[in-house]
Amino acid sequence: MAAHIRRRLRKGATTTAVAAAAVAALAASQAPAAPLAEGSTGGDQQTAGGETGGPEDGAATGNSPYYTDLPPLVTPHRPGSSSNLPAATGSAEAGIPASVLAAYQQAERTVGTTDPACRLPWQLLAAIGKVESGQARGGQVDVNGTTPTPILGPALNGQGFALIKDTDGGAYDGDAVHDRAVGPMQFIPSTWATWGQDANGDGRKDPNNIYDAALAAGRYLCAGGRNLAVAADLDRAVLSYNQSTEYLRTVRSWFAYYQRGTHEVPDGSGVLPTAPSTPSPSPSTRPGGTTSPTPGGTTSPTPSPTPSKPGGTKPTPGPSKPGDGTTSPTPTPPPRPTPPPKPTPSPSPSPSETFGSLENAGTGPLTATAGGTFDERVSVRARNALGAPMAKVPVTFTVTGATGTLFEGGKKTVTVVSKADGTATAPALKAGEKTGEFSVTATAGTTRPRTLTYAASVTARQADRIVRTDGKALVAAPGEKFADAVTVKATHKGAAAAGVAVTATMVKDSLGLIHNDKGPYFKDAAGKPLRTLDLTTDADGLLQLPEIFADENPGTYKLRLTTEGGGSVVIELTVQAPEETAPEETETPEA
């Protein structure tokens, strides 16, 4: 025992307090370090005489054993350094095998996308991976991140450990009698069945794959709306992994150590831990009474009643009043009010029942012309704390902006409940008459709401074709008004285009590149000449132009009409004097 304590002291601790606590906990066990089962990690299990373990406690590892090695006193690098330091800059203990480090950092990125409010640091995963499996036995993983042989903890058979009967038929741990913690992050099978992930995309949720296990650990630590940037939430997350204050201190030590800096080492070359935690022995009954747990796992008998002193029992007190031969009656105490029953606390929802995130479910660009219906509908997908699609989540969609756009039914806000695949789709959007930008916001969740915002726009009504409704020649004398009115019709994809903006311009060329400053013109309200007008088609796509006047310059002129959407037409206007007619000759009758 003394040699074991000295070995731990030589390895050091990040703080004197942590080192002292670790030594005290080890000394209190009063039992030699238990040998590790093949692939096990050891642990500070106290199920048989202290902290309870098992699935009912919600511990990811079932409170399995773990490694108690503490970080060196010398920090790997100055605070705030990156994780990309060359191996020479840090101690061997600070190095993390390449695939293992990549898995932790990938898990941080993934969780940062699906649950950014959790603020999961990869260094916390590294700290847990260190105490659970020594970073997957020093990084002994293949190119896909899978360990060559399963990493298994001891059978949780109640002999110094939790009693957890088999839950997976031995599928993960090879034990059909009792459960064992499995993989680099040491999940018990029942917990893995809920939290298992496929992070490397091979179609399997494998607890012995460091990528799968690291992501599962990250999601597990973030459950319940935790913000790991808050110390209290981080402590609760670690204790949910293994319910031991010594475990929390050890993980906290490695977490602080890795935060100061670390570096990558080749797979398989990581430093293996040497100090497993010590299980507490089961309580035993000693002659002389029942047992009660004491620190260190030992028990003490219940003391027997104290014997009476020689001489017999004490005499009964005499009468209260001398000579009356009676005793004072014992007063009856007043009845105590019956305390109201304590309300039964509501059970905390499981991770599968806890709303976790909201994501876009394939909504395309949101654009429509004024007065039209948007082809795309806003759709989101709700996921639970495990990252799986979640049904029956109310999602509220809200339109914000000044375009007049509303959902079908004339509402700016609607609530839709997600379906079995987690999707919730808003009703179709009906564009307003005002062009411009607006947004649609989707919100779900109450304790920790998640929000997605979609940009949308309303564009002007369009017509891809505009034509005259008749083919009459348009002629006027100089200084006169054109007698015939000009009427055009705008269409879009063959249908009448109502409310389309039409620009009428007097031009010199058919392309409309050169405006004309003489010839035919319109008039404004004050009677002054205008050679450009902005007009709008009616409900049938028709537009009758205002009166057109000719100036004193004869010739052939062009009027060009253009629409939003590419429709255009050029109309000829002719200004010419009327032809003079010769007087008829009158015949003189013969004499």
Coordinates of C-alpha atoms in Angstrom, one line a residue:
M1 CA 0.0 0.0 0.0
A2 CA 2.7 2.5 0.9
A3 CA 4.5 1.8 -2.3
H4 CA 1.3 2.4 -4.3
I5 CA 0.8 5.7 -2.5
R6 CA 4.3 6.8 -3.2
R7 CA 3.9 6.0 -6.9
R8 CA 0.9 8.2 -7.1
L9 CA 2.6 11.0 -5.2
R10 CA 5.6 10.8 -7.6
K11 CA 3.2 11.2 -10.5
G12 CA 2.0 14.4 -8.8
A13 CA -1.3 16.4 -9.1
T14 CA -2.3 19.6 -10.6
T15 CA -2.9 21.0 -7.1
T16 CA -1.9 20.0 -3.6
A17 CA -5.5 19.7 -2.6
V18 CA -6.3 17.2 -5.4
A19 CA -3.2 15.1 -4.5
A20 CA -4.1 15.1 -0.8
A21 CA -7.7 14.1 -1.6
A22 CA -6.5 11.3 -3.9
V23 CA -4.1 9.9 -1.3
A24 CA -6.7 10.1 1.5
A25 CA -9.3 8.3 -0.6
L26 CA -6.8 5.5 -1.4
A27 CA -5.7 5.2 2.2
A28 CA -9.3 5.0 3.4
S29 CA -10.0 1.9 1.2
Q30 CA -7.9 -0.3 3.5
A31 CA -7.6 -2.8 0.7
P32 CA -4.9 -3.6 -1.9
A33 CA -5.4 -2.5 -5.4
A34 CA -7.6 -5.0 -7.3
P35 CA -6.0 -6.5 -10.4
L36 CA -7.6 -5.4 -13.6
A37 CA -9.7 -7.7 -15.7
E38 CA -8.7 -8.0 -19.3
G39 CA -9.2 -4.6 -20.9
S40 CA -10.7 -3.1 -17.8
T41 CA -10.0 0.3 -16.5
G42 CA -10.3 -0.2 -12.7
G43 CA -12.5 2.2 -10.7
D44 CA -13.5 3.9 -7.5
Q45 CA -16.6 1.8 -7.2
Q46 CA -18.5 2.1 -3.9
T47 CA -21.7 0.3 -4.7
A48 CA -21.3 -2.3 -2.0
G49 CA -20.8 0.1 0.8
G50 CA -21.0 3.7 -0.3
E51 CA -22.2 5.5 -3.4
T52 CA -24.7 3.4 -5.3
G53 CA -24.4 2.4 -8.9
G54 CA -26.4 0.8 -11.6
P55 CA -28.8 1.9 -14.4
E56 CA -31.2 3.3 -11.9
D57 CA -28.6 6.0 -11.0
G58 CA -28.1 7.1 -14.6
A59 CA -24.3 6.8 -14.6
A60 CA -23.0 6.2 -18.1
T61 CA -20.4 3.7 -16.8
G62 CA -22.6 2.1 -14.2
N63 CA -20.0 3.5 -11.8
S64 CA -17.4 1.1 -13.1
P65 CA -13.8 1.3 -12.0
Y66 CA -11.4 3.9 -13.6
Y67 CA -7.8 5.0 -13.5
T68 CA -6.7 7.3 -10.7
D69 CA -3.4 8.5 -12.1
L70 CA -3.1 12.2 -11.8
P71 CA -1.3 14.6 -14.1
P72 CA 2.3 15.7 -13.6
L73 CA 2.9 18.8 -11.6
V74 CA 4.7 20.4 -14.6
T75 CA 2.2 21.8 -17.0
P76 CA 2.5 20.9 -20.7
H77 CA 2.6 24.4 -22.0
R78 CA 1.6 27.9 -21.1
P79 CA -2.1 28.6 -20.6
G80 CA -4.0 29.2 -23.8
S81 CA -1.7 27.3 -26.0
S82 CA -3.1 25.3 -28.9
S83 CA -3.5 21.5 -29.3
N84 CA -1.1 21.5 -32.3
L85 CA 2.2 21.6 -30.4
P86 CA 5.0 19.4 -31.6
A87 CA 5.7 16.4 -29.4
A88 CA 9.0 17.9 -28.1
T89 CA 7.2 20.8 -26.4
G90 CA 5.2 18.7 -23.9
S91 CA 5.7 15.8 -21.5
A92 CA 4.8 12.3 -22.6
E93 CA 1.7 12.4 -20.3
A94 CA 0.5 15.4 -22.2
G95 CA 0.4 13.6 -25.6
I96 CA -2.8 12.3 -27.0
P97 CA -2.8 9.6 -29.8
A98 CA -3.6 11.2 -33.1
S99 CA -6.9 9.3 -33.9
V100 CA -8.1 9.7 -30.3
L101 CA -7.4 13.5 -30.3
A102 CA -9.1 13.8 -33.7
A103 CA -12.2 12.0 -32.4
Y104 CA -12.5 14.3 -29.4
Q105 CA -12.2 17.4 -31.6
Q106 CA -14.6 16.1 -34.2
A107 CA -17.2 15.4 -31.4
E108 CA -16.7 19.0 -30.1
R109 CA -17.4 20.3 -33.6
T110 CA -20.5 18.1 -34.2
V111 CA -22.0 19.0 -30.8
G112 CA -21.2 22.6 -31.4
T113 CA -23.4 22.5 -34.5
T114 CA -26.3 20.6 -33.1
D115 CA -26.2 21.9 -29.5
P116 CA -24.1 25.1 -29.5
A117 CA -25.5 26.2 -26.1
C118 CA -23.8 23.2 -24.4
R119 CA -20.3 24.6 -25.2
L120 CA -18.7 21.2 -25.0
P121 CA -14.9 21.4 -24.8
W122 CA -12.9 18.5 -26.3
Q123 CA -10.5 18.7 -23.4
L124 CA -13.3 17.4 -21.2
L125 CA -13.7 14.3 -23.4
A126 CA -9.9 13.9 -23.3
A127 CA -10.0 14.0 -19.5
I128 CA -12.7 11.4 -19.3
G129 CA -11.1 9.2 -21.9
K130 CA -7.8 9.4 -19.9
V131 CA -9.3 8.1 -16.7
E132 CA -11.7 5.6 -18.3
S133 CA -9.3 3.8 -20.7
G134 CA -6.0 5.6 -20.8
Q135 CA -7.0 7.2 -24.2
A136 CA -8.0 3.8 -25.7
R137 CA -5.0 2.0 -24.2
G138 CA -2.6 4.5 -25.5
G139 CA -4.3 4.9 -28.9
Q140 CA -4.4 1.3 -29.9
V141 CA -7.0 1.7 -32.7
D142 CA -7.1 0.9 -36.4
V143 CA -7.4 3.4 -39.3
N144 CA -11.2 3.6 -38.6
G145 CA -10.7 4.4 -34.9
T146 CA -11.8 0.9 -33.6
T147 CA -9.8 -0.9 -30.9
P148 CA -8.4 -4.3 -32.1
T149 CA -10.1 -6.1 -29.1
P150 CA -13.0 -4.8 -27.0
I151 CA -12.0 -2.7 -23.9
L152 CA -14.1 -4.3 -21.1
G153 CA -14.5 -3.4 -17.5
P154 CA -15.0 -6.1 -14.8
A155 CA -18.4 -7.9 -14.5
L156 CA -20.8 -5.7 -12.5
N157 CA -21.8 -8.6 -10.3
G158 CA -22.2 -6.8 -6.9
Q159 CA -18.8 -8.1 -5.6
G160 CA -17.3 -4.7 -4.8
F161 CA -19.0 -3.2 -7.8
A162 CA -22.6 -2.4 -8.8
L163 CA -24.9 -5.3 -9.4
I164 CA -26.2 -4.8 -13.0
K165 CA -27.6 -7.9 -14.6
D166 CA -27.2 -8.4 -18.3
T167 CA -29.1 -6.0 -20.6
D168 CA -27.7 -6.8 -24.0
G169 CA -27.5 -10.6 -24.2
G170 CA -23.7 -10.1 -24.3
A171 CA -23.9 -8.3 -27.6
Y172 CA -21.5 -5.6 -26.6
D173 CA -19.6 -7.0 -23.6
G174 CA -19.7 -10.7 -24.3
D175 CA -21.2 -11.4 -20.9
A176 CA -24.8 -12.8 -20.9
V177 CA -25.0 -12.8 -17.0
H178 CA -23.8 -9.3 -15.9
D179 CA -23.1 -6.1 -17.7
R180 CA -19.6 -4.7 -18.2
A181 CA -18.5 -1.2 -19.2
V182 CA -17.4 -1.2 -22.9
G183 CA -15.1 0.7 -25.1
P184 CA -12.7 3.7 -24.8
M185 CA -15.3 5.8 -23.0
Q186 CA -16.6 2.8 -20.9
F187 CA -20.4 2.9 -21.5
I188 CA -22.5 0.1 -20.0
P189 CA -24.6 -1.6 -22.7
S190 CA -27.9 -0.2 -21.4
T191 CA -26.6 3.4 -21.6
W192 CA -25.0 2.8 -25.0
A193 CA -28.4 1.5 -26.3
T194 CA -29.7 5.0 -25.6
W195 CA -26.8 7.2 -26.4
G196 CA -24.8 5.3 -29.0
Q197 CA -23.7 7.3 -32.1
D198 CA -22.4 6.6 -35.6
A199 CA -19.8 9.3 -35.9
N200 CA -17.5 7.8 -38.5
G201 CA -20.3 7.1 -41.0
D202 CA -19.8 3.3 -41.3
G203 CA -23.4 2.5 -40.5
R204 CA -22.7 1.1 -37.1
K205 CA -22.9 2.4 -33.5
D206 CA -19.8 0.8 -32.1
P207 CA -18.8 1.5 -28.4
N208 CA -15.3 0.3 -29.3
N209 CA -14.9 2.9 -32.0
I210 CA -13.3 6.1 -30.6
Y211 CA -15.2 8.4 -32.9
D212 CA -18.6 6.8 -32.1
A213 CA -17.8 6.7 -28.4
A214 CA -16.5 10.3 -28.2
L215 CA -19.6 11.7 -29.8
A216 CA -21.9 9.6 -27.6
A217 CA -20.0 10.9 -24.5
G218 CA -20.3 14.5 -25.7
R219 CA -24.1 14.2 -26.3
Y220 CA -24.5 12.5 -22.9
L221 CA -22.5 15.2 -21.1
C222 CA -24.7 17.9 -22.7
A223 CA -28.0 16.3 -21.8
G224 CA -30.5 18.1 -19.7
G225 CA -29.7 21.5 -21.1
R226 CA -26.3 21.7 -19.5
N227 CA -23.9 24.6 -20.3
L228 CA -20.5 23.1 -19.7
A229 CA -19.0 26.6 -19.5
V230 CA -20.7 26.8 -16.2
A231 CA -18.7 25.0 -13.5
A232 CA -21.7 23.6 -11.7
D233 CA -23.1 22.1 -14.9
L234 CA -19.8 20.7 -15.8
D235 CA -19.5 19.0 -12.4
R236 CA -23.0 17.6 -12.7
A237 CA -22.1 16.2 -16.2
V238 CA -19.0 14.5 -14.9
L239 CA -20.8 13.0 -11.9
S240 CA -23.5 11.7 -14.2
Y241 CA -20.8 9.7 -15.9
N242 CA -19.5 8.2 -12.6
Q243 CA -21.1 9.1 -9.3
S244 CA -17.9 9.6 -7.3
T245 CA -16.4 12.8 -5.9
E246 CA -13.0 11.3 -6.3
Y247 CA -13.8 10.6 -9.9
L248 CA -14.8 14.2 -10.4
R249 CA -11.6 15.4 -8.8
T250 CA -9.5 13.2 -11.1
V251 CA -11.3 14.2 -14.3
R252 CA -11.1 17.9 -13.3
S253 CA -7.4 17.5 -12.8
W254 CA -6.9 16.1 -16.3
F255 CA -9.3 18.6 -17.8
A256 CA -7.3 21.5 -16.4
Y257 CA -4.1 19.9 -17.5
Y258 CA -5.2 19.4 -21.1
Q259 CA -6.6 23.0 -21.2
R260 CA -3.1 24.3 -20.6
G261 CA -2.0 22.5 -23.8
T262 CA -1.3 19.2 -25.3
H263 CA 0.2 17.6 -28.4
E264 CA -0.5 14.8 -30.8
V265 CA 1.5 11.5 -30.6
P266 CA 1.3 8.6 -33.0
D267 CA -1.5 6.0 -32.4
G268 CA -0.4 3.3 -30.0
S269 CA 2.4 5.4 -28.4
G270 CA 0.3 7.0 -25.6
V271 CA 1.3 6.6 -22.0
L272 CA -0.7 3.9 -20.3
P273 CA -2.0 4.6 -16.8
T274 CA -0.9 2.4 -13.9
A275 CA -3.1 3.2 -10.9
P276 CA -6.6 1.7 -10.9
S277 CA -9.2 2.8 -8.4
T278 CA -10.0 0.4 -5.6
P279 CA -13.5 -1.1 -5.1
S280 CA -15.0 -1.1 -1.7
P281 CA -15.6 -4.6 -0.3
S282 CA -19.2 -5.8 0.3
P283 CA -20.5 -5.3 3.8
S284 CA -20.3 -8.4 6.0
T285 CA -22.1 -9.3 9.1
R286 CA -20.2 -9.8 12.3
P287 CA -21.4 -11.6 15.4
G288 CA -23.0 -9.4 17.8
G289 CA -25.4 -7.3 15.6
T290 CA -26.3 -5.9 12.2
T291 CA -23.8 -4.1 10.0
S292 CA -23.5 -0.5 8.9
P293 CA -21.1 0.9 6.3
T294 CA -18.1 2.8 7.4
P295 CA -15.4 4.7 5.5
G296 CA -13.1 2.3 3.7
G297 CA -15.7 -0.3 3.1
T298 CA -15.4 -1.9 6.6
T299 CA -18.4 -2.5 8.9
S300 CA -19.0 -2.1 12.6
P301 CA -21.6 -4.1 14.6
T302 CA -24.5 -2.4 16.2
P303 CA -23.7 -2.0 19.9
S304 CA -25.7 -4.0 22.4
P305 CA -27.7 -2.2 25.0
T306 CA -25.8 -1.0 28.0
P307 CA -26.2 -3.5 31.0
S308 CA -27.8 -2.3 34.2
K309 CA -25.5 -1.4 37.1
P310 CA -25.2 -3.8 40.0
G311 CA -27.9 -3.4 42.6
G312 CA -30.9 -3.6 40.3
T313 CA -33.0 -1.0 38.7
K314 CA -33.6 2.4 40.0
P315 CA -36.6 2.8 42.3
T316 CA -39.8 4.2 41.1
P317 CA -40.2 7.8 42.2
G318 CA -42.5 8.4 45.2
P319 CA -45.8 10.2 45.2
S320 CA -45.9 13.8 44.1
K321 CA -47.4 14.9 47.4
P322 CA -46.2 13.5 50.7
G323 CA -48.8 11.3 52.4
D324 CA -51.5 11.2 49.8
G325 CA -50.4 7.8 48.4
T326 CA -51.1 8.9 44.8
T327 CA -49.0 9.9 41.9
S328 CA -49.5 12.8 39.6
P329 CA -51.2 11.8 36.4
T330 CA -49.2 12.1 33.2
P331 CA -50.7 15.0 31.2
T332 CA -52.0 14.0 27.7
P333 CA -50.0 15.8 25.1
P334 CA -52.0 17.8 22.5
P335 CA -52.5 16.0 19.2
R336 CA -49.9 16.9 16.6
P337 CA -51.2 18.0 13.2
T338 CA -50.7 15.5 10.5
P339 CA -48.2 16.9 8.0
P340 CA -49.4 17.2 4.5
P341 CA -48.0 14.5 2.2
K342 CA -45.0 15.5 0.2
P343 CA -45.7 15.9 -3.5
T344 CA -44.2 13.2 -5.6
P345 CA -41.5 14.9 -7.8
S346 CA -42.0 14.6 -11.5
P347 CA -39.4 12.3 -13.0
S348 CA -36.9 14.0 -15.2
P349 CA -37.5 13.3 -18.9
S350 CA -35.1 10.9 -20.6
P351 CA -32.7 12.2 -23.3
S352 CA -35.0 10.7 -25.9
E353 CA -37.8 12.8 -24.5
T354 CA -35.8 16.0 -24.2
F355 CA -35.8 18.5 -27.1
G356 CA -32.3 19.2 -28.2
S357 CA -32.0 21.1 -31.5
L358 CA -33.7 22.5 -34.6
E359 CA -32.4 22.3 -38.1
N360 CA -33.4 23.2 -41.7
A361 CA -35.3 20.3 -43.3
G362 CA -34.5 21.3 -46.9
T363 CA -36.2 24.6 -47.3
G364 CA -35.1 26.2 -50.7
P365 CA -35.0 29.9 -51.7
L366 CA -38.0 31.8 -50.6
T367 CA -38.9 34.2 -53.4
A368 CA -42.2 35.1 -55.0
T369 CA -43.7 37.9 -57.1
A370 CA -46.1 40.4 -55.4
G371 CA -49.5 38.8 -54.8
G372 CA -48.2 35.4 -55.7
T373 CA -47.9 32.2 -53.6
F374 CA -44.4 31.0 -52.7
D375 CA -43.4 27.7 -54.2
E376 CA -41.3 26.8 -51.2
R377 CA -42.6 26.2 -47.7
V378 CA -40.5 26.7 -44.6
S379 CA -39.7 23.3 -43.1
V380 CA -37.6 22.4 -40.0
R381 CA -36.6 19.2 -38.2
A382 CA -36.7 18.8 -34.4
R383 CA -34.1 16.5 -32.8
N384 CA -34.0 15.2 -29.2
A385 CA -31.0 15.4 -26.9
L386 CA -29.6 12.2 -28.5
G387 CA -29.7 13.8 -32.0
A388 CA -32.6 11.6 -33.2
P389 CA -35.7 13.1 -34.9
M390 CA -38.3 14.1 -32.3
A391 CA -42.1 14.0 -32.8
K392 CA -44.7 16.1 -31.2
V393 CA -42.6 19.2 -30.8
P394 CA -44.6 22.5 -31.2
V395 CA -42.8 24.8 -33.7
T396 CA -43.9 28.4 -34.0
F397 CA -43.4 30.1 -37.4
T398 CA -43.5 34.0 -37.5
V399 CA -43.4 36.3 -40.5
T400 CA -41.5 39.6 -39.9
G401 CA -41.3 42.4 -42.4
A402 CA -43.3 45.2 -44.3
T403 CA -44.1 43.4 -47.5
G404 CA -47.6 42.3 -46.4
T405 CA -46.7 38.6 -46.8
L406 CA -48.8 36.2 -44.7
F407 CA -49.3 32.5 -44.2
E408 CA -52.4 31.0 -45.8
G409 CA -55.4 32.1 -43.8
G410 CA -54.0 35.6 -43.4
K411 CA -51.9 34.9 -40.3
K412 CA -48.5 36.2 -39.4
T413 CA -47.8 33.5 -36.8
V414 CA -48.7 29.8 -36.9
T415 CA -47.7 26.8 -34.7
V416 CA -47.2 23.3 -36.2
V417 CA -46.4 20.1 -34.3
S418 CA -43.5 18.0 -35.7
K419 CA -44.3 14.6 -37.2
A420 CA -42.7 11.2 -36.5
D421 CA -39.7 12.1 -38.7
G422 CA -39.2 15.3 -36.7
T423 CA -40.3 17.6 -39.5
A424 CA -42.7 20.6 -39.1
T425 CA -43.7 22.4 -42.2
A426 CA -45.4 25.8 -42.2
P427 CA -48.4 26.7 -44.4
A428 CA -47.7 28.2 -47.8
L429 CA -46.8 31.9 -47.8
K430 CA -48.8 34.4 -49.8
A431 CA -46.7 37.3 -51.0
G432 CA -47.9 40.9 -50.2
E433 CA -48.2 43.7 -52.7
K434 CA -45.0 45.5 -51.6
T435 CA -41.7 44.3 -52.9
G436 CA -38.7 43.9 -50.6
E437 CA -37.0 41.6 -48.1
F438 CA -38.6 39.9 -45.1
S439 CA -37.9 36.9 -42.8
V440 CA -39.6 33.8 -41.4
T441 CA -38.5 32.6 -38.0
A442 CA -39.0 29.1 -36.6
T443 CA -38.8 28.7 -32.8
A444 CA -39.1 25.5 -30.6
G445 CA -38.4 24.7 -27.0
T446 CA -39.2 26.5 -23.8
T447 CA -36.4 26.1 -21.3
R448 CA -33.7 26.5 -24.0
P449 CA -35.5 27.7 -27.1
R450 CA -33.9 27.0 -30.5
T451 CA -34.4 29.4 -33.4
L452 CA -33.9 29.3 -37.2
T453 CA -34.4 32.4 -39.4
Y454 CA -35.0 32.2 -43.1
A455 CA -34.5 35.2 -45.5
A456 CA -37.2 35.8 -48.1
S457 CA -38.2 38.4 -50.7
V458 CA -41.1 39.6 -52.7
T459 CA -40.3 40.8 -56.2
A460 CA -42.3 42.8 -58.7
R461 CA -45.0 41.1 -60.7
Q462 CA -43.7 39.9 -64.1
A463 CA -44.8 39.5 -67.7
D464 CA -42.7 37.8 -70.3
R465 CA -44.7 39.1 -73.2
I466 CA -46.6 42.3 -74.1
V467 CA -48.5 43.0 -77.4
R468 CA -50.9 45.5 -78.9
T469 CA -54.5 44.4 -79.0
D470 CA -55.0 45.8 -82.5
G471 CA -53.0 46.6 -85.6
K472 CA -54.3 50.0 -86.6
A473 CA -51.8 52.5 -87.9
L474 CA -51.2 55.4 -85.5
V475 CA -51.0 58.7 -87.4
A476 CA -51.4 62.3 -86.3
A477 CA -50.9 65.7 -87.9
P478 CA -48.2 68.0 -86.5
G479 CA -49.5 69.7 -83.3
E480 CA -52.5 67.4 -83.1
K481 CA -53.5 64.4 -81.0
F482 CA -53.4 60.8 -82.1
A483 CA -57.0 59.8 -82.7
D484 CA -56.7 56.1 -81.9
A485 CA -55.9 54.9 -78.3
V486 CA -53.1 52.4 -77.8
T487 CA -54.1 49.3 -75.8
V488 CA -51.7 46.4 -74.9
K489 CA -51.9 43.1 -73.0
A490 CA -49.2 41.6 -70.8
T491 CA -49.0 37.9 -70.1
H492 CA -46.7 35.6 -68.0
K493 CA -46.3 32.0 -69.2
G494 CA -49.4 32.5 -71.3
A495 CA -51.6 33.8 -68.5
A496 CA -52.8 37.3 -68.1
A497 CA -50.3 39.3 -66.0
A498 CA -52.3 41.5 -63.6
G499 CA -50.6 44.4 -61.8
V500 CA -47.4 44.3 -63.9
A501 CA -45.4 47.5 -64.1
V502 CA -45.0 48.7 -67.7
T503 CA -42.6 51.5 -68.7
A504 CA -43.6 53.5 -71.9
T505 CA -40.7 55.4 -73.5
M506 CA -40.4 57.4 -76.7
V507 CA -37.2 56.2 -78.4
K508 CA -35.2 56.7 -81.6
D509 CA -34.2 53.0 -82.1
S510 CA -36.0 49.7 -81.9
L511 CA -33.8 48.6 -79.0
G512 CA -34.8 51.6 -77.0
L513 CA -31.2 52.6 -76.2
I514 CA -31.6 56.2 -77.4
H515 CA -34.4 58.3 -75.9
N516 CA -36.2 60.8 -78.2
D517 CA -36.5 64.4 -77.2
K518 CA -38.9 65.4 -80.0
G519 CA -41.9 64.0 -81.7
P520 CA -44.9 62.4 -80.0
Y521 CA -45.3 62.8 -76.2
F522 CA -47.6 62.3 -73.2
K523 CA -48.8 65.1 -70.9
D524 CA -48.4 65.3 -67.2
A525 CA -51.0 66.8 -64.8
A526 CA -49.8 70.3 -65.6
G527 CA -50.0 69.7 -69.4
K528 CA -46.2 69.6 -69.9
P529 CA -44.7 67.1 -72.3
L530 CA -43.5 63.7 -71.0
R531 CA -41.8 61.1 -73.0
T532 CA -41.5 58.4 -70.3
L533 CA -44.3 57.0 -68.2
D534 CA -44.6 54.2 -65.6
L535 CA -47.9 52.4 -65.8
T536 CA -49.5 49.2 -64.5
T537 CA -51.7 46.5 -66.1
D538 CA -55.2 45.9 -64.8
A539 CA -56.7 42.7 -63.4
D540 CA -57.0 41.3 -66.9
G541 CA -53.4 42.2 -67.9
L542 CA -54.6 45.1 -70.1
L543 CA -53.3 48.6 -70.3
Q544 CA -54.6 51.5 -72.2
L545 CA -52.1 54.2 -72.7
P546 CA -52.9 57.9 -72.0
E547 CA -53.5 60.2 -74.9
I548 CA -50.5 60.8 -77.2
F549 CA -49.8 64.1 -78.9
A550 CA -47.6 65.1 -81.9
D551 CA -45.3 68.1 -81.9
E552 CA -44.5 70.2 -85.0
N553 CA -41.8 67.8 -86.2
P554 CA -43.1 65.4 -88.9
G555 CA -41.6 61.9 -89.2
T556 CA -41.9 58.3 -88.0
Y557 CA -41.2 57.7 -84.3
K558 CA -41.1 54.7 -82.0
L559 CA -42.8 54.0 -78.7
R560 CA -41.2 51.2 -76.7
L561 CA -43.1 49.4 -73.9
T562 CA -41.2 47.1 -71.4
T563 CA -42.3 45.0 -68.4
E564 CA -40.7 43.3 -65.4
G565 CA -39.9 39.8 -66.6
G566 CA -38.6 40.7 -70.0
G567 CA -41.7 41.5 -72.1
S568 CA -41.3 44.3 -74.7
V569 CA -43.0 45.7 -77.7
V570 CA -42.2 48.6 -80.1
I571 CA -45.0 50.6 -81.7
E572 CA -44.6 53.1 -84.6
L573 CA -46.1 56.6 -84.4
T574 CA -46.3 58.7 -87.6
V575 CA -46.5 62.5 -87.6
Q576 CA -47.5 63.9 -91.0
A577 CA -49.5 66.7 -92.6
P578 CA -52.7 65.7 -94.2
E579 CA -52.5 65.4 -98.0
E580 CA -53.8 68.6 -99.8
T581 CA -56.6 67.9 -102.3
A582 CA -56.7 70.0 -105.7
P583 CA -60.0 72.0 -106.3
E584 CA -62.3 70.4 -108.8
E585 CA -62.6 72.1 -112.2
T586 CA -66.0 73.5 -113.1
E587 CA -67.1 73.1 -116.7
T588 CA -68.4 76.2 -118.4
P589 CA -71.6 75.5 -120.3
E590 CA -71.4 76.2 -124.0
A591 CA -73.1 79.2 -125.4

